[in-house]
Coordinates of C-alpha atoms in Angstrom, one line a residue:
M1 CA 46.6 13.0 137.9
S2 CA 44.8 16.0 136.4
E3 CA 42.9 15.6 133.2
R4 CA 45.3 18.0 131.4
R5 CA 48.3 15.9 132.5
A6 CA 46.6 12.6 131.6
F7 CA 45.9 14.0 128.2
A8 CA 49.5 15.1 127.7
V9 CA 50.7 11.6 128.7
A10 CA 48.3 9.9 126.4
L11 CA 49.3 12.2 123.6
A12 CA 53.0 11.5 124.2
C13 CA 52.4 7.8 124.3
G14 CA 50.4 8.0 121.1
G15 CA 53.1 10.0 119.4
L16 CA 55.7 7.4 120.5
A17 CA 53.6 4.6 119.2
A18 CA 53.2 6.4 115.9
L19 CA 56.9 6.9 115.6
L20 CA 57.6 3.2 116.4
S21 CA 55.0 2.2 113.9
A22 CA 56.5 4.5 111.2
A23 CA 60.0 3.1 111.9
H24 CA 58.7 -0.4 111.6
A25 CA 57.0 0.4 108.4
A26 CA 60.1 2.0 107.0
A27 CA 62.1 -1.2 107.8
E28 CA 59.8 -3.3 105.7
P29 CA 61.2 -4.1 102.2
R30 CA 59.3 -2.2 99.5
V31 CA 58.4 -4.0 96.3
T32 CA 57.8 -1.9 93.1
L33 CA 56.8 -3.1 89.7
L34 CA 58.7 -1.6 86.7
D35 CA 56.7 -0.7 83.6
L36 CA 58.0 -2.7 80.6
P37 CA 56.2 -3.2 77.3
F38 CA 57.3 -6.9 77.1
R39 CA 57.4 -10.1 79.2
V40 CA 60.8 -10.7 80.7
T41 CA 62.2 -14.2 80.1
Q42 CA 65.9 -13.5 80.5
L43 CA 67.8 -11.5 83.1
R44 CA 71.6 -11.0 83.4
D45 CA 73.3 -9.4 86.3
A46 CA 76.2 -6.9 86.3
G47 CA 78.8 -9.6 86.3
S48 CA 77.5 -11.4 83.3
E49 CA 79.0 -11.6 79.8
A50 CA 75.8 -9.9 78.5
A51 CA 76.3 -6.9 80.8
L52 CA 79.9 -6.6 79.8
A53 CA 79.0 -6.8 76.1
V54 CA 76.3 -4.1 76.5
T55 CA 78.5 -1.7 78.4
T56 CA 81.5 -2.0 76.0
A57 CA 79.4 -1.9 72.8
G58 CA 79.2 1.9 72.6
L59 CA 75.4 1.9 72.4
P60 CA 74.2 5.5 72.0
Q61 CA 71.1 4.8 74.2
L62 CA 73.2 4.3 77.3
P63 CA 74.7 7.0 79.5
R64 CA 78.4 7.7 78.9
K65 CA 79.2 6.4 82.4
A66 CA 76.5 3.9 83.0
G67 CA 78.1 2.1 86.0
P68 CA 76.8 -1.4 86.8
V69 CA 73.9 -2.5 84.7
A70 CA 71.5 -5.5 84.4
V71 CA 70.1 -6.7 81.1
V72 CA 66.6 -8.1 80.5
W73 CA 64.8 -9.3 77.4
G74 CA 61.9 -11.3 76.2
E75 CA 60.0 -12.1 73.0
G76 CA 58.8 -8.6 72.5
G77 CA 61.7 -6.4 73.5
A78 CA 64.9 -5.7 75.6
A79 CA 66.1 -3.2 78.1
V80 CA 69.2 -2.2 80.1
L81 CA 68.6 -1.3 83.8
T82 CA 70.9 1.3 85.3
L83 CA 71.1 3.0 88.6
S84 CA 70.3 6.7 88.5
G85 CA 70.7 8.0 92.1
N86 CA 68.5 5.7 94.1
R87 CA 66.2 5.0 91.2
I88 CA 66.3 2.2 88.7
A89 CA 66.3 3.7 85.1
V90 CA 65.1 1.6 82.2
V91 CA 66.8 2.1 78.8
S92 CA 64.9 0.3 76.0
L93 CA 66.9 -1.4 73.3
P94 CA 65.9 -3.3 70.1
L95 CA 65.7 -7.0 70.7
D96 CA 68.0 -7.8 67.9
A97 CA 70.7 -5.7 69.5
I98 CA 70.7 -7.8 72.6
E99 CA 70.5 -11.0 70.7
G100 CA 73.5 -10.0 68.7
L101 CA 75.5 -9.2 71.8
T102 CA 74.6 -12.4 73.6
V103 CA 74.9 -14.9 70.7
G104 CA 78.2 -16.2 72.2
E105 CA 76.8 -16.9 75.7
T106 CA 76.4 -20.6 74.8
P107 CA 79.4 -21.5 72.5
K108 CA 79.6 -24.5 70.3
G109 CA 80.0 -27.6 72.3
A110 CA 78.5 -26.1 75.5
L111 CA 75.8 -27.9 77.4
P112 CA 72.4 -26.6 76.1
G113 CA 70.8 -24.1 78.4
T114 CA 74.0 -23.1 80.1
R115 CA 76.2 -20.1 79.7
R116 CA 80.0 -19.6 79.6
V117 CA 81.7 -17.3 82.1
L118 CA 84.5 -14.8 81.3
A119 CA 87.3 -13.9 83.6
G120 CA 90.1 -11.9 82.1
P121 CA 91.8 -14.1 79.4
V122 CA 89.8 -17.2 80.5
S123 CA 86.4 -18.4 79.2
A124 CA 84.8 -21.5 80.7
Y125 CA 81.7 -23.5 80.0
L126 CA 80.1 -26.9 80.7
S127 CA 80.7 -29.3 77.9
G128 CA 80.0 -32.9 76.8
P129 CA 76.2 -33.6 77.4
S130 CA 75.9 -36.6 79.8
R131 CA 73.6 -38.0 82.4
G132 CA 74.0 -38.0 86.1
P133 CA 73.7 -41.0 88.4
D134 CA 69.9 -40.1 88.8
G135 CA 69.4 -39.8 85.0
R136 CA 69.2 -36.0 85.0
P137 CA 71.1 -34.1 82.2
G138 CA 74.6 -33.1 83.2
A139 CA 78.0 -32.3 81.7
A140 CA 81.0 -34.6 81.3
G141 CA 83.5 -31.8 81.8
V142 CA 84.3 -28.1 82.1
T143 CA 86.1 -26.7 79.1
L144 CA 88.5 -23.7 79.7
R145 CA 90.0 -21.6 76.9
E146 CA 92.8 -19.2 77.9
R147 CA 94.2 -16.5 75.6
Q148 CA 98.0 -16.4 75.7
T149 CA 100.1 -13.2 75.7
V150 CA 101.4 -12.1 72.4
T151 CA 104.6 -10.2 71.8
M152 CA 103.9 -6.8 70.3
S153 CA 105.0 -6.5 66.6
A154 CA 104.3 -4.5 63.5
D155 CA 102.6 -7.5 61.9
P156 CA 99.2 -8.6 63.1
K157 CA 99.1 -12.2 64.4
P158 CA 96.4 -14.4 65.8
V159 CA 96.2 -14.7 69.6
P160 CA 97.1 -18.3 70.6
V161 CA 94.5 -20.0 72.8
V162 CA 95.2 -23.0 75.1
T163 CA 92.2 -25.3 75.7
A164 CA 91.8 -27.7 78.6
T165 CA 88.9 -29.9 79.8
V166 CA 88.4 -30.8 83.4
P167 CA 86.5 -34.0 84.3
P168 CA 84.3 -34.2 87.4
G169 CA 85.7 -37.5 88.6
S170 CA 84.9 -41.2 88.2
G171 CA 81.2 -41.9 87.8
A172 CA 80.3 -38.3 88.2
V173 CA 79.0 -35.4 86.1
F174 CA 78.8 -31.6 86.6
S175 CA 75.3 -30.3 87.3
A176 CA 73.6 -28.3 84.5
D177 CA 74.1 -25.1 86.4
T178 CA 76.0 -22.0 85.2
L179 CA 79.6 -21.9 86.4
R180 CA 80.7 -19.1 88.9
P181 CA 84.2 -17.5 88.8
V182 CA 85.8 -16.7 92.1
E183 CA 89.3 -15.3 93.0
I184 CA 91.2 -17.2 95.7
D185 CA 94.6 -16.0 96.8
G186 CA 94.9 -13.9 93.6
A187 CA 94.2 -16.9 91.3
L188 CA 91.1 -17.6 89.2
H189 CA 88.9 -20.6 90.3
L190 CA 85.6 -21.9 89.1
L191 CA 82.6 -23.2 91.2
A192 CA 80.6 -26.1 89.8
L193 CA 78.3 -28.7 91.3
G194 CA 79.5 -32.3 91.0
E195 CA 77.0 -35.1 91.0
H196 CA 78.4 -38.4 92.3
P197 CA 76.7 -41.7 93.0
E198 CA 76.7 -40.9 96.7
G199 CA 75.3 -37.4 96.3
T200 CA 76.1 -33.9 95.2
G201 CA 78.7 -31.4 96.4
L202 CA 80.5 -28.2 95.5
S203 CA 83.5 -28.6 93.2
L204 CA 86.3 -26.1 93.3
I205 CA 88.2 -26.0 90.0
G206 CA 91.6 -24.3 89.8
R207 CA 95.1 -24.6 88.4
Q208 CA 97.4 -26.9 90.3
D209 CA 101.0 -27.6 89.2
G210 CA 100.2 -25.8 85.9
T211 CA 97.1 -28.0 85.2
W212 CA 93.4 -27.2 85.5
R213 CA 91.7 -29.8 87.8
V214 CA 89.1 -30.2 90.6
R215 CA 91.2 -29.0 93.5
A216 CA 88.7 -29.7 96.3
E217 CA 85.1 -30.7 97.0
T218 CA 82.6 -30.4 99.8
P219 CA 81.2 -33.7 101.1
S220 CA 78.6 -35.1 98.8
E221 CA 75.1 -35.7 100.2
P222 CA 72.0 -37.2 98.7
G223 CA 69.2 -34.8 97.6
P224 CA 69.1 -31.7 95.5
L225 CA 71.8 -29.0 95.7
A226 CA 71.9 -25.5 94.3
L227 CA 74.5 -22.7 94.4
A228 CA 72.7 -19.7 95.6
A229 CA 75.5 -17.2 95.5
D230 CA 79.3 -16.9 95.3
L231 CA 80.9 -14.5 97.8
P232 CA 83.8 -12.5 96.4
G233 CA 86.3 -10.6 98.5
P234 CA 89.3 -11.2 100.8
T235 CA 87.6 -14.2 102.2
P236 CA 85.8 -15.8 99.2
G237 CA 83.0 -18.2 99.8
A238 CA 79.8 -19.7 98.5
V239 CA 76.2 -20.2 99.8
L240 CA 74.5 -23.5 98.9
V241 CA 70.9 -24.5 99.2
R242 CA 70.7 -28.2 100.1
G243 CA 67.9 -30.7 100.3
A244 CA 64.2 -30.6 99.6
E245 CA 63.7 -28.5 102.8
G246 CA 66.0 -25.7 101.4
R247 CA 68.8 -25.7 104.0
L248 CA 71.4 -22.9 103.7
E249 CA 75.1 -23.6 104.0
H250 CA 77.8 -21.0 104.1
W251 CA 81.2 -22.3 103.0
S252 CA 84.6 -20.4 103.1
L253 CA 86.9 -21.1 100.2
A254 CA 90.0 -19.4 101.6
G255 CA 93.2 -21.2 100.7
G256 CA 91.3 -23.4 98.2
K257 CA 90.0 -25.5 101.1
P258 CA 86.2 -25.4 101.5
T259 CA 85.2 -25.0 105.2
R260 CA 81.6 -24.8 106.4
L261 CA 81.1 -21.7 108.5
A262 CA 77.4 -21.9 109.1
Q263 CA 74.4 -23.9 108.2
G264 CA 70.6 -23.6 108.5
G265 CA 68.7 -20.5 109.5
K266 CA 67.2 -19.5 112.8
G267 CA 67.7 -22.2 115.3
G268 CA 70.2 -24.0 113.0
D269 CA 67.4 -26.2 111.6
G270 CA 67.8 -25.0 108.0
K271 CA 64.6 -23.0 108.1
G272 CA 63.8 -19.3 108.2
A273 CA 62.0 -17.4 110.8
D274 CA 58.6 -18.5 109.6
G275 CA 59.5 -22.2 109.3
K276 CA 60.1 -22.1 105.5
G277 CA 63.3 -23.0 103.7
F278 CA 65.0 -21.3 100.8
A279 CA 65.8 -21.7 97.1
A280 CA 68.2 -20.4 94.5
P281 CA 68.7 -17.8 93.2
G282 CA 70.4 -15.5 95.6
A283 CA 72.8 -12.6 95.6
V284 CA 75.1 -10.8 98.1
L285 CA 73.9 -7.4 99.4
G286 CA 76.5 -6.0 101.8
S287 CA 76.8 -8.3 104.8
E288 CA 73.6 -10.1 103.9
L289 CA 72.3 -12.7 101.4
V290 CA 69.1 -12.0 99.5
V291 CA 67.7 -15.3 98.5
A292 CA 64.4 -16.7 97.3
S293 CA 62.0 -18.5 99.7
R294 CA 61.5 -22.2 99.1
D295 CA 58.2 -21.6 97.2
R296 CA 59.9 -18.7 95.4
A297 CA 57.1 -16.4 96.4
A298 CA 59.2 -14.1 98.5
L299 CA 62.8 -12.7 99.0
A300 CA 64.5 -13.2 102.3
Y301 CA 67.3 -11.1 103.8
V302 CA 69.6 -13.5 105.6
S303 CA 72.8 -12.7 107.6
L304 CA 75.9 -14.2 106.1
K305 CA 77.4 -14.4 109.7
D306 CA 74.9 -16.9 111.1
L307 CA 72.3 -17.4 108.3
T308 CA 69.5 -15.9 110.4
E309 CA 66.6 -14.3 108.5
R310 CA 66.0 -10.6 109.3
A311 CA 63.3 -9.6 106.9
R312 CA 61.1 -11.0 104.1
A313 CA 59.5 -9.3 101.1
S314 CA 56.4 -11.0 99.5
L315 CA 56.4 -10.8 95.8
P316 CA 53.4 -10.3 93.4
A317 CA 54.4 -13.5 91.6
P318 CA 57.1 -16.3 92.1
V319 CA 60.7 -15.6 91.1
G320 CA 61.2 -16.5 87.5
A321 CA 64.3 -15.9 85.4
G322 CA 66.4 -14.7 88.3
L323 CA 67.5 -11.6 90.2
A324 CA 70.3 -9.0 90.2
V325 CA 71.6 -6.4 92.6
L326 CA 72.0 -2.7 91.6
G327 CA 73.2 -0.5 94.4
R328 CA 71.0 -1.2 97.4
Q329 CA 68.1 -2.5 95.3
V330 CA 67.3 -6.1 94.1
V331 CA 65.8 -6.5 90.6
V332 CA 63.7 -9.6 90.3
A333 CA 62.3 -11.2 87.1
L334 CA 59.0 -12.8 88.0
A335 CA 57.5 -16.0 86.6
D336 CA 54.7 -14.1 84.9
G337 CA 57.1 -11.9 82.9
R338 CA 56.9 -8.8 85.1
L339 CA 59.9 -7.1 86.6
A340 CA 60.0 -5.9 90.2
T341 CA 62.5 -4.0 92.4
V342 CA 62.9 -4.7 96.1
Q343 CA 64.4 -2.0 98.3
D344 CA 65.0 -2.5 102.1
G345 CA 66.1 0.5 104.1
D346 CA 67.6 -1.8 106.8
A347 CA 69.8 -3.7 104.4
Q348 CA 73.2 -4.1 106.1
P349 CA 76.1 -2.2 104.3

């Protein structure tokens, strides 16, 4: 081979390597810190009561058509996060404005530290402070308040509300974890965690024969359990994080009958590609789950099909108040009060 040809081959190989390197770099999730003048202690996603209140309050600071928003606040301020193209825009708000709009998140009688959920005419919250079999705080029931339809008339009249309380079962309590609404076969259901003497499982609350009740449960197992994410859509489901090792479980809720579709991560051992487990919180992003690592120091992108981990983004501080998805970006409230966005160009649509 002549020197000129050898040089050309080397140059081509070097260019190919550079392209491969650039493609690999582009595939890595990118973490960016947002500049906020206050420490974030609370974050609410687009499906929360706080986000609904903000977008319907007619605040002049917000764009006329803001689209999905997330809301953050702390001791020194508040802000609404909106998606402007591919960029997260920060709209500052007075703290008292947010406090006024979120004052009803924990209604009278609700378990302290939990929030109610709103779904059409139904509001639901954990009620009746109690203790679980292991002594941890829990709730003795889930209270549902449903607004009834009113016949239109010239005279104003109060909207009647029907209230029902669903117990978790004999010797059990509901975990002190915020409820999640999910639609199954066109009907509203609620997801809660039920703590029994034999362990903890996922409880599916729905209306049966006209009465709200626990319709179905996943098998209870000893050890900690957290609901990482609910999965809306034609085939509704839920992803749980079980055990001290942080094992993922993907459950289908179709037909109101929980069925486990997958568990664990790579190799089916409940661990991610680097041998570490996972922790709540999590959120759905296309066909993937974005979920905190077990030490909460990173976010992992996990396939909902088989729970294998594709990528992981290291964070500048552990996950704190939670996370939210806006478009293709994940907003993360960090434990030190900072706010970060994570964007991954390979996230599956």
